[in-house]
GROMACS .gro file of C-alpha atoms in nm:
model
  514
    1UNK     CA    1  -0.566  -6.561  -7.301
    2UNK     CA    2  -0.296  -6.550  -7.570
    3UNK     CA    3  -0.451  -6.673  -7.865
    4UNK     CA    4  -0.850  -6.442  -7.771
    5UNK     CA    5  -0.597  -6.106  -7.783
    6UNK     CA    6  -0.551  -6.099  -8.114
    7UNK     CA    7  -0.996  -6.195  -8.180
    8UNK     CA    8  -1.027  -5.947  -7.916
    9UNK     CA    9  -0.887  -5.644  -8.141
   10UNK     CA   10  -0.934  -5.773  -8.451
   11UNK     CA   11  -1.334  -5.768  -8.332
   12UNK     CA   12  -1.278  -5.452  -8.212
   13UNK     CA   13  -1.146  -5.294  -8.548
   14UNK     CA   14  -1.413  -5.428  -8.758
   15UNK     CA   15  -1.669  -5.297  -8.535
   16UNK     CA   16  -1.443  -4.963  -8.551
   17UNK     CA   17  -1.388  -4.972  -8.905
   18UNK     CA   18  -1.815  -5.116  -9.036
   19UNK     CA   19  -1.893  -4.732  -8.824
   20UNK     CA   20  -1.646  -4.569  -9.002
   21UNK     CA   21  -1.776  -4.666  -9.367
   22UNK     CA   22  -2.187  -4.647  -9.238
   23UNK     CA   23  -2.089  -4.329  -9.129
   24UNK     CA   24  -1.906  -4.198  -9.473
   25UNK     CA   25  -2.159  -4.385  -9.674
   26UNK     CA   26  -2.427  -4.155  -9.491
   27UNK     CA   27  -2.221  -3.857  -9.553
   28UNK     CA   28  -2.202  -3.955  -9.887
   29UNK     CA   29  -2.537  -3.962  -9.898
   30UNK     CA   30  -2.635  -3.639  -9.778
   31UNK     CA   31  -2.483  -3.476 -10.101
   32UNK     CA   32  -2.283  -3.082 -10.078
   33UNK     CA   33  -2.269  -3.005  -9.733
   34UNK     CA   34  -2.464  -2.696  -9.570
   35UNK     CA   35  -2.278  -2.353  -9.676
   36UNK     CA   36  -2.429  -1.969  -9.586
   37UNK     CA   37  -2.639  -1.832  -9.853
   38UNK     CA   38  -2.609  -1.485  -9.931
   39UNK     CA   39  -2.935  -1.284  -9.863
   40UNK     CA   40  -3.061  -1.139 -10.143
   41UNK     CA   41  -3.197  -0.743 -10.193
   42UNK     CA   42  -3.535  -0.740 -10.406
   43UNK     CA   43  -3.556  -0.493 -10.649
   44UNK     CA   44  -3.755  -0.180 -10.667
   45UNK     CA   45  -4.146  -0.206 -10.792
   46UNK     CA   46  -4.206   0.176 -10.858
   47UNK     CA   47  -4.195   0.097 -11.207
   48UNK     CA   48  -4.428   0.377 -11.333
   49UNK     CA   49  -4.513   0.500 -11.668
   50UNK     CA   50  -4.575   0.704 -11.919
   51UNK     CA   51  -4.949   0.800 -12.045
   52UNK     CA   52  -5.031   1.118 -12.330
   53UNK     CA   53  -5.386   1.176 -12.336
   54UNK     CA   54  -5.586   1.414 -12.522
   55UNK     CA   55  -5.956   1.556 -12.410
   56UNK     CA   56  -6.262   1.824 -12.452
   57UNK     CA   57  -6.089   2.149 -12.312
   58UNK     CA   58  -6.382   2.185 -12.074
   59UNK     CA   59  -6.235   1.918 -11.878
   60UNK     CA   60  -6.002   1.906 -11.557
   61UNK     CA   61  -5.656   2.117 -11.596
   62UNK     CA   62  -5.779   2.298 -11.940
   63UNK     CA   63  -5.664   2.665 -11.968
   64UNK     CA   64  -5.804   2.775 -12.319
   65UNK     CA   65  -6.187   2.872 -12.385
   66UNK     CA   66  -6.199   2.830 -12.740
   67UNK     CA   67  -5.950   2.494 -12.838
   68UNK     CA   68  -6.196   2.212 -12.766
   69UNK     CA   69  -5.917   1.974 -12.703
   70UNK     CA   70  -5.682   1.937 -12.396
   71UNK     CA   71  -5.378   1.721 -12.496
   72UNK     CA   72  -5.085   1.625 -12.206
   73UNK     CA   73  -4.815   1.401 -12.105
   74UNK     CA   74  -4.787   1.231 -11.760
   75UNK     CA   75  -4.473   1.100 -11.641
   76UNK     CA   76  -4.470   0.934 -11.325
   77UNK     CA   77  -4.222   0.577 -11.150
   78UNK     CA   78  -3.896   0.548 -11.227
   79UNK     CA   79  -3.953   0.710 -11.593
   80UNK     CA   80  -3.958   1.075 -11.404
   81UNK     CA   81  -3.600   1.048 -11.335
   82UNK     CA   82  -3.235   0.929 -11.409
   83UNK     CA   83  -2.928   0.864 -11.350
   84UNK     CA   84  -2.702   1.179 -11.333
   85UNK     CA   85  -2.434   1.163 -11.684
   86UNK     CA   86  -2.096   1.208 -11.559
   87UNK     CA   87  -2.057   1.329 -11.860
   88UNK     CA   88  -2.227   1.612 -11.912
   89UNK     CA   89  -2.162   1.969 -12.074
   90UNK     CA   90  -2.116   2.257 -11.898
   91UNK     CA   91  -2.285   2.583 -12.028
   92UNK     CA   92  -2.553   2.571 -12.302
   93UNK     CA   93  -2.675   2.260 -12.493
   94UNK     CA   94  -2.803   2.246 -12.774
   95UNK     CA   95  -3.051   1.910 -12.868
   96UNK     CA   96  -3.259   1.754 -13.136
   97UNK     CA   97  -3.524   1.502 -13.065
   98UNK     CA   98  -3.272   1.217 -13.141
   99UNK     CA   99  -2.958   1.355 -12.929
  100UNK     CA  100  -3.203   1.403 -12.629
  101UNK     CA  101  -3.399   1.017 -12.668
  102UNK     CA  102  -3.040   0.876 -12.729
  103UNK     CA  103  -2.974   1.052 -12.390
  104UNK     CA  104  -3.283   0.906 -12.251
  105UNK     CA  105  -3.197   0.560 -12.323
  106UNK     CA  106  -2.905   0.562 -12.192
  107UNK     CA  107  -2.970   0.769 -11.836
  108UNK     CA  108  -3.342   0.760 -11.756
  109UNK     CA  109  -3.405   0.523 -11.433
  110UNK     CA  110  -3.697   0.324 -11.610
  111UNK     CA  111  -3.455   0.200 -11.855
  112UNK     CA  112  -3.170   0.120 -11.579
  113UNK     CA  113  -3.402  -0.012 -11.377
  114UNK     CA  114  -3.526  -0.269 -11.669
  115UNK     CA  115  -3.143  -0.366 -11.722
  116UNK     CA  116  -3.148  -0.469 -11.383
  117UNK     CA  117  -3.437  -0.669 -11.418
  118UNK     CA  118  -3.295  -0.869 -11.719
  119UNK     CA  119  -2.990  -0.922 -11.497
  120UNK     CA  120  -3.204  -1.033 -11.235
  121UNK     CA  121  -3.379  -1.255 -11.480
  122UNK     CA  122  -3.033  -1.405 -11.593
  123UNK     CA  123  -2.948  -1.508 -11.233
  124UNK     CA  124  -3.250  -1.697 -11.192
  125UNK     CA  125  -3.171  -1.905 -11.511
  126UNK     CA  126  -2.852  -1.966 -11.371
  127UNK     CA  127  -2.960  -2.099 -11.060
  128UNK     CA  128  -3.227  -2.316 -11.244
  129UNK     CA  129  -2.989  -2.429 -11.463
  130UNK     CA  130  -2.749  -2.538 -11.107
  131UNK     CA  131  -2.981  -2.792 -11.016
  132UNK     CA  132  -2.979  -2.959 -11.287
  133UNK     CA  133  -2.573  -2.933 -11.308
  134UNK     CA  134  -2.335  -3.181 -11.139
  135UNK     CA  135  -2.203  -3.069 -10.780
  136UNK     CA  136  -1.871  -3.074 -10.721
  137UNK     CA  137  -1.670  -2.972 -10.399
  138UNK     CA  138  -1.337  -3.107 -10.234
  139UNK     CA  139  -1.377  -3.238  -9.806
  140UNK     CA  140  -1.110  -3.223  -9.620
  141UNK     CA  141  -1.155  -3.419  -9.255
  142UNK     CA  142  -0.916  -3.525  -8.923
  143UNK     CA  143  -1.111  -3.729  -8.674
  144UNK     CA  144  -1.015  -3.811  -8.323
  145UNK     CA  145  -1.246  -4.047  -8.129
  146UNK     CA  146  -1.328  -4.218  -7.832
  147UNK     CA  147  -1.610  -4.431  -7.877
  148UNK     CA  148  -1.846  -4.634  -7.601
  149UNK     CA  149  -1.906  -4.976  -7.765
  150UNK     CA  150  -2.208  -5.003  -7.565
  151UNK     CA  151  -2.410  -4.717  -7.631
  152UNK     CA  152  -2.423  -4.888  -8.012
  153UNK     CA  153  -2.578  -5.231  -7.869
  154UNK     CA  154  -2.209  -5.389  -7.870
  155UNK     CA  155  -2.172  -5.550  -7.545
  156UNK     CA  156  -2.036  -6.019  -7.517
  157UNK     CA  157  -2.418  -6.081  -7.444
  158UNK     CA  158  -2.469  -5.962  -7.852
  159UNK     CA  159  -2.200  -6.200  -7.892
  160UNK     CA  160  -2.380  -6.463  -7.695
  161UNK     CA  161  -2.118  -6.395  -7.438
  162UNK     CA  162  -1.846  -6.603  -7.568
  163UNK     CA  163  -1.643  -6.267  -7.685
  164UNK     CA  164  -1.571  -6.027  -7.450
  165UNK     CA  165  -1.614  -5.673  -7.598
  166UNK     CA  166  -1.459  -5.384  -7.452
  167UNK     CA  167  -1.629  -5.072  -7.292
  168UNK     CA  168  -1.472  -4.816  -7.480
  169UNK     CA  169  -1.273  -4.810  -7.808
  170UNK     CA  170  -0.972  -4.590  -7.867
  171UNK     CA  171  -0.899  -4.327  -7.828
  172UNK     CA  172  -0.767  -4.359  -8.233
  173UNK     CA  173  -0.774  -4.084  -8.514
  174UNK     CA  174  -0.815  -4.065  -8.909
  175UNK     CA  175  -0.822  -3.877  -9.193
  176UNK     CA  176  -0.985  -3.813  -9.526
  177UNK     CA  177  -0.914  -3.624  -9.785
  178UNK     CA  178  -1.201  -3.640 -10.075
  179UNK     CA  179  -1.320  -3.508 -10.394
  180UNK     CA  180  -1.741  -3.536 -10.394
  181UNK     CA  181  -1.953  -3.536 -10.687
  182UNK     CA  182  -2.378  -3.496 -10.658
  183UNK     CA  183  -2.583  -3.514 -10.928
  184UNK     CA  184  -3.010  -3.512 -10.896
  185UNK     CA  185  -3.203  -3.561 -11.258
  186UNK     CA  186  -3.593  -3.451 -11.243
  187UNK     CA  187  -3.854  -3.341 -11.517
  188UNK     CA  188  -3.940  -3.079 -11.255
  189UNK     CA  189  -3.554  -2.926 -11.279
  190UNK     CA  190  -3.572  -2.955 -11.614
  191UNK     CA  191  -3.955  -2.756 -11.690
  192UNK     CA  192  -3.784  -2.476 -11.402
  193UNK     CA  193  -3.544  -2.457 -11.595
  194UNK     CA  194  -3.744  -2.382 -11.937
  195UNK     CA  195  -3.960  -2.110 -11.681
  196UNK     CA  196  -3.628  -1.932 -11.640
  197UNK     CA  197  -3.582  -1.921 -11.972
  198UNK     CA  198  -3.904  -1.809 -12.093
  199UNK     CA  199  -3.879  -1.545 -11.846
  200UNK     CA  200  -3.504  -1.401 -11.917
  201UNK     CA  201  -3.722  -1.358 -12.278
  202UNK     CA  202  -4.004  -1.191 -12.080
  203UNK     CA  203  -3.747  -0.946 -11.894
  204UNK     CA  204  -3.598  -0.874 -12.230
  205UNK     CA  205  -3.926  -0.803 -12.412
  206UNK     CA  206  -4.009  -0.585 -12.086
  207UNK     CA  207  -3.706  -0.353 -12.147
  208UNK     CA  208  -3.765  -0.329 -12.520
  209UNK     CA  209  -4.149  -0.199 -12.383
  210UNK     CA  210  -3.932   0.006 -12.126
  211UNK     CA  211  -3.710   0.184 -12.443
  212UNK     CA  212  -4.070   0.242 -12.583
  213UNK     CA  213  -4.228   0.393 -12.268
  214UNK     CA  214  -3.826   0.608 -12.273
  215UNK     CA  215  -3.881   0.769 -12.577
  216UNK     CA  216  -4.212   0.831 -12.559
  217UNK     CA  217  -4.162   1.008 -12.236
  218UNK     CA  218  -3.896   1.207 -12.343
  219UNK     CA  219  -4.040   1.248 -12.691
  220UNK     CA  220  -4.292   1.364 -12.560
  221UNK     CA  221  -4.119   1.649 -12.331
  222UNK     CA  222  -3.964   1.749 -12.598
  223UNK     CA  223  -4.290   1.841 -12.796
  224UNK     CA  224  -4.383   2.025 -12.502
  225UNK     CA  225  -4.060   2.213 -12.442
  226UNK     CA  226  -4.077   2.322 -12.833
  227UNK     CA  227  -4.507   2.437 -12.782
  228UNK     CA  228  -4.434   2.625 -12.484
  229UNK     CA  229  -4.109   2.831 -12.675
  230UNK     CA  230  -4.348   2.872 -12.957
  231UNK     CA  231  -4.608   3.025 -12.685
  232UNK     CA  232  -4.345   3.252 -12.572
  233UNK     CA  233  -4.264   3.343 -12.864
  234UNK     CA  234  -4.614   3.374 -12.960
  235UNK     CA  235  -4.672   3.610 -12.627
  236UNK     CA  236  -4.360   3.834 -12.697
  237UNK     CA  237  -4.565   3.951 -13.069
  238UNK     CA  238  -4.876   3.992 -12.877
  239UNK     CA  239  -4.722   4.244 -12.617
  240UNK     CA  240  -4.534   4.408 -12.865
  241UNK     CA  241  -4.844   4.483 -13.058
  242UNK     CA  242  -5.031   4.581 -12.702
  243UNK     CA  243  -4.747   4.830 -12.648
  244UNK     CA  244  -4.754   4.942 -12.981
  245UNK     CA  245  -5.178   5.001 -12.891
  246UNK     CA  246  -5.115   5.177 -12.590
  247UNK     CA  247  -4.817   5.403 -12.768
  248UNK     CA  248  -5.113   5.474 -13.030
  249UNK     CA  249  -5.407   5.510 -12.751
  250UNK     CA  250  -5.154   5.740 -12.550
  251UNK     CA  251  -5.079   5.985 -12.857
  252UNK     CA  252  -5.423   6.020 -12.944
  253UNK     CA  253  -5.500   6.089 -12.558
  254UNK     CA  254  -5.198   6.340 -12.550
  255UNK     CA  255  -5.302   6.557 -12.898
  256UNK     CA  256  -5.643   6.570 -12.719
  257UNK     CA  257  -5.881   6.336 -12.955
  258UNK     CA  258  -5.911   6.070 -12.731
  259UNK     CA  259  -6.016   5.999 -12.407
  260UNK     CA  260  -5.815   5.887 -12.110
  261UNK     CA  261  -6.014   5.584 -12.066
  262UNK     CA  262  -5.907   5.429 -12.405
  263UNK     CA  263  -5.528   5.513 -12.307
  264UNK     CA  264  -5.652   5.302 -11.975
  265UNK     CA  265  -5.775   5.046 -12.130
  266UNK     CA  266  -5.500   5.006 -12.345
  267UNK     CA  267  -5.250   5.009 -12.086
  268UNK     CA  268  -5.478   4.718 -11.871
  269UNK     CA  269  -5.382   4.545 -12.170
  270UNK     CA  270  -5.058   4.556 -12.241
  271UNK     CA  271  -5.010   4.426 -11.841
  272UNK     CA  272  -5.262   4.183 -11.879
  273UNK     CA  273  -4.982   4.089 -12.236
  274UNK     CA  274  -4.674   4.092 -12.047
  275UNK     CA  275  -4.836   3.897 -11.679
  276UNK     CA  276  -4.889   3.643 -11.982
  277UNK     CA  277  -4.534   3.617 -12.112
  278UNK     CA  278  -4.397   3.643 -11.775
  279UNK     CA  279  -4.585   3.315 -11.680
  280UNK     CA  280  -4.566   3.128 -12.010
  281UNK     CA  281  -4.203   3.207 -11.947
  282UNK     CA  282  -4.228   3.046 -11.594
  283UNK     CA  283  -4.385   2.694 -11.755
  284UNK     CA  284  -4.072   2.702 -12.031
  285UNK     CA  285  -3.830   2.705 -11.758
  286UNK     CA  286  -3.995   2.432 -11.582
  287UNK     CA  287  -4.042   2.216 -11.861
  288UNK     CA  288  -3.735   2.219 -11.994
  289UNK     CA  289  -3.608   2.154 -11.598
  290UNK     CA  290  -3.813   1.826 -11.635
  291UNK     CA  291  -3.658   1.739 -11.977
  292UNK     CA  292  -3.306   1.794 -11.860
  293UNK     CA  293  -3.465   1.544 -11.518
  294UNK     CA  294  -3.550   1.250 -11.744
  295UNK     CA  295  -3.207   1.276 -11.936
  296UNK     CA  296  -2.951   1.267 -11.685
  297UNK     CA  297  -2.848   1.645 -11.705
  298UNK     CA  298  -2.897   1.900 -11.388
  299UNK     CA  299  -3.169   2.086 -11.351
  300UNK     CA  300  -2.979   2.387 -11.397
  301UNK     CA  301  -2.858   2.288 -11.762
  302UNK     CA  302  -2.934   2.487 -12.039
  303UNK     CA  303  -3.075   2.301 -12.338
  304UNK     CA  304  -3.151   2.481 -12.672
  305UNK     CA  305  -3.439   2.258 -12.848
  306UNK     CA  306  -3.319   2.316 -13.218
  307UNK     CA  307  -3.611   2.166 -13.403
  308UNK     CA  308  -4.014   2.327 -13.417
  309UNK     CA  309  -4.317   2.150 -13.444
  310UNK     CA  310  -4.437   2.049 -13.791
  311UNK     CA  311  -4.722   2.144 -13.891
  312UNK     CA  312  -4.792   1.909 -14.188
  313UNK     CA  313  -5.039   1.599 -14.112
  314UNK     CA  314  -4.849   1.268 -14.204
  315UNK     CA  315  -5.023   0.990 -14.373
  316UNK     CA  316  -5.092   0.675 -14.183
  317UNK     CA  317  -5.117   0.272 -14.245
  318UNK     CA  318  -5.541   0.180 -14.142
  319UNK     CA  319  -5.636   0.085 -13.890
  320UNK     CA  320  -5.692  -0.298 -13.928
  321UNK     CA  321  -5.334  -0.233 -14.033
  322UNK     CA  322  -5.202  -0.093 -13.712
  323UNK     CA  323  -5.398  -0.286 -13.476
  324UNK     CA  324  -5.234  -0.626 -13.682
  325UNK     CA  325  -4.890  -0.433 -13.632
  326UNK     CA  326  -4.946  -0.358 -13.302
  327UNK     CA  327  -5.064  -0.708 -13.187
  328UNK     CA  328  -4.717  -0.903 -13.354
  329UNK     CA  329  -4.496  -0.603 -13.249
  330UNK     CA  330  -4.593  -0.466 -12.882
  331UNK     CA  331  -4.278  -0.594 -12.649
  332UNK     CA  332  -4.535  -0.541 -12.363
  333UNK     CA  333  -4.798  -0.825 -12.527
  334UNK     CA  334  -4.458  -0.989 -12.631
  335UNK     CA  335  -4.394  -1.033 -12.255
  336UNK     CA  336  -4.686  -1.138 -12.162
  337UNK     CA  337  -4.678  -1.403 -12.395
  338UNK     CA  338  -4.409  -1.500 -12.262
  339UNK     CA  339  -4.521  -1.478 -11.898
  340UNK     CA  340  -4.795  -1.736 -11.974
  341UNK     CA  341  -4.483  -1.932 -12.184
  342UNK     CA  342  -4.315  -1.993 -11.811
  343UNK     CA  343  -4.631  -2.013 -11.633
  344UNK     CA  344  -4.751  -2.358 -11.838
  345UNK     CA  345  -4.375  -2.450 -11.757
  346UNK     CA  346  -4.438  -2.407 -11.386
  347UNK     CA  347  -4.754  -2.597 -11.381
  348UNK     CA  348  -4.553  -2.875 -11.541
  349UNK     CA  349  -4.262  -2.837 -11.308
  350UNK     CA  350  -4.546  -2.916 -11.010
  351UNK     CA  351  -4.708  -3.198 -11.184
  352UNK     CA  352  -4.414  -3.320 -11.274
  353UNK     CA  353  -4.329  -3.358 -10.874
  354UNK     CA  354  -4.537  -3.706 -10.859
  355UNK     CA  355  -4.261  -3.880 -11.071
  356UNK     CA  356  -3.979  -4.024 -10.934
  357UNK     CA  357  -3.590  -3.807 -10.997
  358UNK     CA  358  -3.305  -4.016 -10.996
  359UNK     CA  359  -2.955  -3.906 -10.741
  360UNK     CA  360  -2.602  -3.991 -10.779
  361UNK     CA  361  -2.341  -3.980 -10.543
  362UNK     CA  362  -2.014  -4.040 -10.560
  363UNK     CA  363  -1.633  -3.929 -10.402
  364UNK     CA  364  -1.267  -4.019 -10.452
  365UNK     CA  365  -0.969  -3.936 -10.260
  366UNK     CA  366  -0.710  -4.093  -9.961
  367UNK     CA  367  -0.817  -4.237  -9.653
  368UNK     CA  368  -0.589  -4.328  -9.337
  369UNK     CA  369  -0.465  -4.320  -8.985
  370UNK     CA  370  -0.204  -3.997  -9.094
  371UNK     CA  371  -0.132  -3.844  -9.529
  372UNK     CA  372   0.198  -4.099  -9.444
  373UNK     CA  373  -0.014  -4.383  -9.489
  374UNK     CA  374  -0.274  -4.323  -9.697
  375UNK     CA  375  -0.450  -4.565  -9.946
  376UNK     CA  376  -0.663  -4.414 -10.238
  377UNK     CA  377  -1.098  -4.573 -10.140
  378UNK     CA  378  -1.392  -4.427 -10.360
  379UNK     CA  379  -1.762  -4.456 -10.314
  380UNK     CA  380  -2.039  -4.463 -10.596
  381UNK     CA  381  -2.404  -4.444 -10.511
  382UNK     CA  382  -2.690  -4.442 -10.729
  383UNK     CA  383  -3.142  -4.365 -10.568
  384UNK     CA  384  -3.437  -4.389 -10.738
  385UNK     CA  385  -3.671  -4.196 -10.565
  386UNK     CA  386  -4.018  -4.254 -10.571
  387UNK     CA  387  -4.312  -4.015 -10.475
  388UNK     CA  388  -4.538  -4.209 -10.283
  389UNK     CA  389  -4.732  -3.981 -10.027
  390UNK     CA  390  -4.669  -3.625  -9.900
  391UNK     CA  391  -4.941  -3.541  -9.730
  392UNK     CA  392  -5.054  -3.275 -10.007
  393UNK     CA  393  -4.759  -3.101 -10.057
  394UNK     CA  394  -4.720  -3.142 -10.485
  395UNK     CA  395  -5.116  -3.111 -10.484
  396UNK     CA  396  -5.071  -2.779 -10.340
  397UNK     CA  397  -4.815  -2.732 -10.576
  398UNK     CA  398  -5.018  -2.803 -10.868
  399UNK     CA  399  -5.269  -2.602 -10.703
  400UNK     CA  400  -5.103  -2.290 -10.715
  401UNK     CA  401  -4.928  -2.354 -11.044
  402UNK     CA  402  -5.328  -2.385 -11.183
  403UNK     CA  403  -5.419  -2.038 -11.018
  404UNK     CA  404  -5.096  -1.826 -11.155
  405UNK     CA  405  -5.138  -2.013 -11.512
  406UNK     CA  406  -5.515  -1.910 -11.501
  407UNK     CA  407  -5.442  -1.488 -11.339
  408UNK     CA  408  -5.171  -1.498 -11.667
  409UNK     CA  409  -5.439  -1.672 -11.890
  410UNK     CA  410  -5.712  -1.344 -11.819
  411UNK     CA  411  -5.427  -1.096 -11.763
  412UNK     CA  412  -5.293  -1.147 -12.097
  413UNK     CA  413  -5.631  -1.202 -12.291
  414UNK     CA  414  -5.707  -0.828 -12.114
  415UNK     CA  415  -5.331  -0.709 -12.272
  416UNK     CA  416  -5.473  -0.784 -12.655
  417UNK     CA  417  -5.767  -0.608 -12.557
  418UNK     CA  418  -5.609  -0.304 -12.462
  419UNK     CA  419  -5.379  -0.317 -12.722
  420UNK     CA  420  -5.636  -0.292 -13.003
  421UNK     CA  421  -5.807  -0.004 -12.727
  422UNK     CA  422  -5.494   0.162 -12.742
  423UNK     CA  423  -5.475   0.209 -13.168
  424UNK     CA  424  -5.840   0.289 -13.227
  425UNK     CA  425  -5.820   0.536 -13.003
  426UNK     CA  426  -5.492   0.643 -13.074
  427UNK     CA  427  -5.614   0.692 -13.448
  428UNK     CA  428  -5.975   0.855 -13.337
  429UNK     CA  429  -5.719   1.130 -13.118
  430UNK     CA  430  -5.495   1.190 -13.469
  431UNK     CA  431  -5.799   1.240 -13.680
  432UNK     CA  432  -5.976   1.507 -13.407
  433UNK     CA  433  -5.597   1.684 -13.360
  434UNK     CA  434  -5.586   1.686 -13.763
  435UNK     CA  435  -5.887   1.835 -13.783
  436UNK     CA  436  -5.899   2.056 -13.517
  437UNK     CA  437  -5.548   2.186 -13.713
  438UNK     CA  438  -5.758   2.318 -14.010
  439UNK     CA  439  -6.019   2.516 -13.797
  440UNK     CA  440  -5.708   2.630 -13.556
  441UNK     CA  441  -5.525   2.778 -13.881
  442UNK     CA  442  -5.850   2.939 -14.021
  443UNK     CA  443  -5.920   3.086 -13.670
  444UNK     CA  444  -5.572   3.257 -13.650
  445UNK     CA  445  -5.587   3.367 -13.997
  446UNK     CA  446  -5.887   3.573 -13.917
  447UNK     CA  447  -5.767   3.681 -13.579
  448UNK     CA  448  -5.516   3.869 -13.747
  449UNK     CA  449  -5.726   4.008 -13.983
  450UNK     CA  450  -5.927   4.145 -13.742
  451UNK     CA  451  -5.681   4.281 -13.535
  452UNK     CA  452  -5.535   4.503 -13.780
  453UNK     CA  453  -5.816   4.639 -13.886
  454UNK     CA  454  -5.936   4.727 -13.586
  455UNK     CA  455  -5.620   4.953 -13.494
  456UNK     CA  456  -5.673   5.107 -13.849
  457UNK     CA  457  -6.033   5.173 -13.740
  458UNK     CA  458  -5.916   5.293 -13.393
  459UNK     CA  459  -5.622   5.443 -13.594
  460UNK     CA  460  -5.868   5.690 -13.819
  461UNK     CA  461  -6.135   5.773 -13.490
  462UNK     CA  462  -6.410   5.532 -13.599
  463UNK     CA  463  -6.358   5.303 -13.257
  464UNK     CA  464  -6.262   5.305 -12.929
  465UNK     CA  465  -6.034   5.065 -12.734
  466UNK     CA  466  -6.211   4.835 -12.641
  467UNK     CA  467  -6.275   4.665 -12.985
  468UNK     CA  468  -5.900   4.678 -12.990
  469UNK     CA  469  -5.845   4.554 -12.683
  470UNK     CA  470  -6.097   4.285 -12.734
  471UNK     CA  471  -5.975   4.191 -13.079
  472UNK     CA  472  -5.591   4.141 -12.903
  473UNK     CA  473  -5.737   3.923 -12.708
  474UNK     CA  474  -5.880   3.696 -13.000
  475UNK     CA  475  -5.539   3.715 -13.127
  476UNK     CA  476  -5.381   3.568 -12.839
  477UNK     CA  477  -5.626   3.327 -12.756
  478UNK     CA  478  -5.626   3.173 -13.155
  479UNK     CA  479  -5.239   3.190 -13.126
  480UNK     CA  480  -5.264   2.954 -12.811
  481UNK     CA  481  -5.502   2.737 -12.962
  482UNK     CA  482  -5.317   2.698 -13.318
  483UNK     CA  483  -5.032   2.598 -13.074
  484UNK     CA  484  -5.191   2.371 -12.814
  485UNK     CA  485  -5.387   2.225 -13.149
  486UNK     CA  486  -5.000   2.143 -13.314
  487UNK     CA  487  -4.909   1.982 -13.008
  488UNK     CA  488  -5.200   1.756 -12.939
  489UNK     CA  489  -5.173   1.695 -13.382
  490UNK     CA  490  -4.748   1.606 -13.288
  491UNK     CA  491  -4.844   1.422 -12.931
  492UNK     CA  492  -5.125   1.156 -13.122
  493UNK     CA  493  -4.856   1.106 -13.404
  494UNK     CA  494  -4.630   1.010 -13.165
  495UNK     CA  495  -4.863   0.729 -12.923
  496UNK     CA  496  -5.005   0.606 -13.204
  497UNK     CA  497  -4.591   0.540 -13.309
  498UNK     CA  498  -4.673   0.378 -12.915
  499UNK     CA  499  -5.006   0.189 -12.918
  500UNK     CA  500  -4.908   0.002 -13.253
  501UNK     CA  501  -4.512  -0.085 -13.059
  502UNK     CA  502  -4.307   0.168 -13.319
  503UNK     CA  503  -4.222   0.470 -13.110
  504UNK     CA  504  -3.850   0.350 -13.087
  505UNK     CA  505  -3.876   0.341 -13.455
  506UNK     CA  506  -4.072   0.645 -13.514
  507UNK     CA  507  -4.025   0.900 -13.272
  508UNK     CA  508  -3.665   1.002 -13.310
  509UNK     CA  509  -3.712   1.056 -13.726
  510UNK     CA  510  -4.036   1.264 -13.671
  511UNK     CA  511  -3.909   1.628 -13.655
  512UNK     CA  512  -3.663   1.594 -13.930
  513UNK     CA  513  -3.604   1.906 -14.204
  514UNK     CA  514  -3.811   2.130 -13.887
   0.00000   0.00000   0.00000
């Protein structure tokens, strides 16, 4: 018995140490331990847009019975809002169009959201890059165990009955303090990195396109405000003219040279012009509030716009040059091109799942029954994983990636056609507005001359107040048409700049000297 006892202890110790080694090797092959992962809140998708439109005056929303075009600037979604400027000045604020655009690029919600999308794409690129980088972590383990050897199949009969084996071993304890390294290498991870880089570049181009839309939104709204301001000034002149006509008619009635009908018609015309002035002032106030909303200012901020609408028709590049510039410079087209590149990398990544991948695992540290008796220990393993069969999972990934690539290819081709159409329509709008401008200027001059003649005829007793009222209405319509056409002309200019991808370069400087 004395000779068998050491053998028994040696056998048991060997079994326990072997089991511990197998457990440690399995743990090393499993890679990094599972840790809680933060749940992410998805970004808002209410991007919205900005659109400058020109239509015939007979369409819905037209307010003029003489002018033949009606231009509008429509802003929706994030681009219609802003974050407040914490340093917004108190009292009146004077703005040029360049200063308004600068504020819009800082505080408009569309730009803020686009910048956040870039940050998200940068984080996704970092996550893809982490798939190719080593994962280093430390583990500190202290265990106390008692093992039932029979459950492991270790009985005396397993050794031919010649070696007595105890039913249980323990309790015993040990500790480990290890530094661990895991590394997974695959072509799929490489293509994932390239895909994330393309998506990051696409997000940056989308941010550049958002800036173009902000410039269009703020610039178009600024033009609309100064056009409404010009309408108010013009209408104030119409009110003064109506007041003078009414005074003349009233004086002639009291003198007995005109009837009460002439005096009353002049008074009705005066009240009508005053009502129009009140409505235009309300429109001007609301448009000013909308401009403040776009650039991060309080809605009640008093704004003074220091520039006026330019009258001259600028020289433009040819249509062919405009289309070429747009196809080369439009940031939304660049973003679509990069998204298509990302989809191609995603398709390659899916096909690379068929290829072998390499996994490396290693650890180094101390092991022992207590911290004072630890010995250095290490382990290194490498495994080559070869694809054999996965019930169609990889095929499904490839088919899905092919579908996304086909969709983005179709969208990119469609966007190129849309860019071409945008430039052509912007050229048509600019040409129509330029032609309308010549007619509006002539009508304005003729209407003013007609009103002067009608007032002189009325003062001389040749005609009654009906002719004067009609002439006043003609002048009011001609002035409104002139300002509306002037707004359309300048809105067409900034629409062409946006269509060619030059909005941020052109629009801030378009009103200099006016």
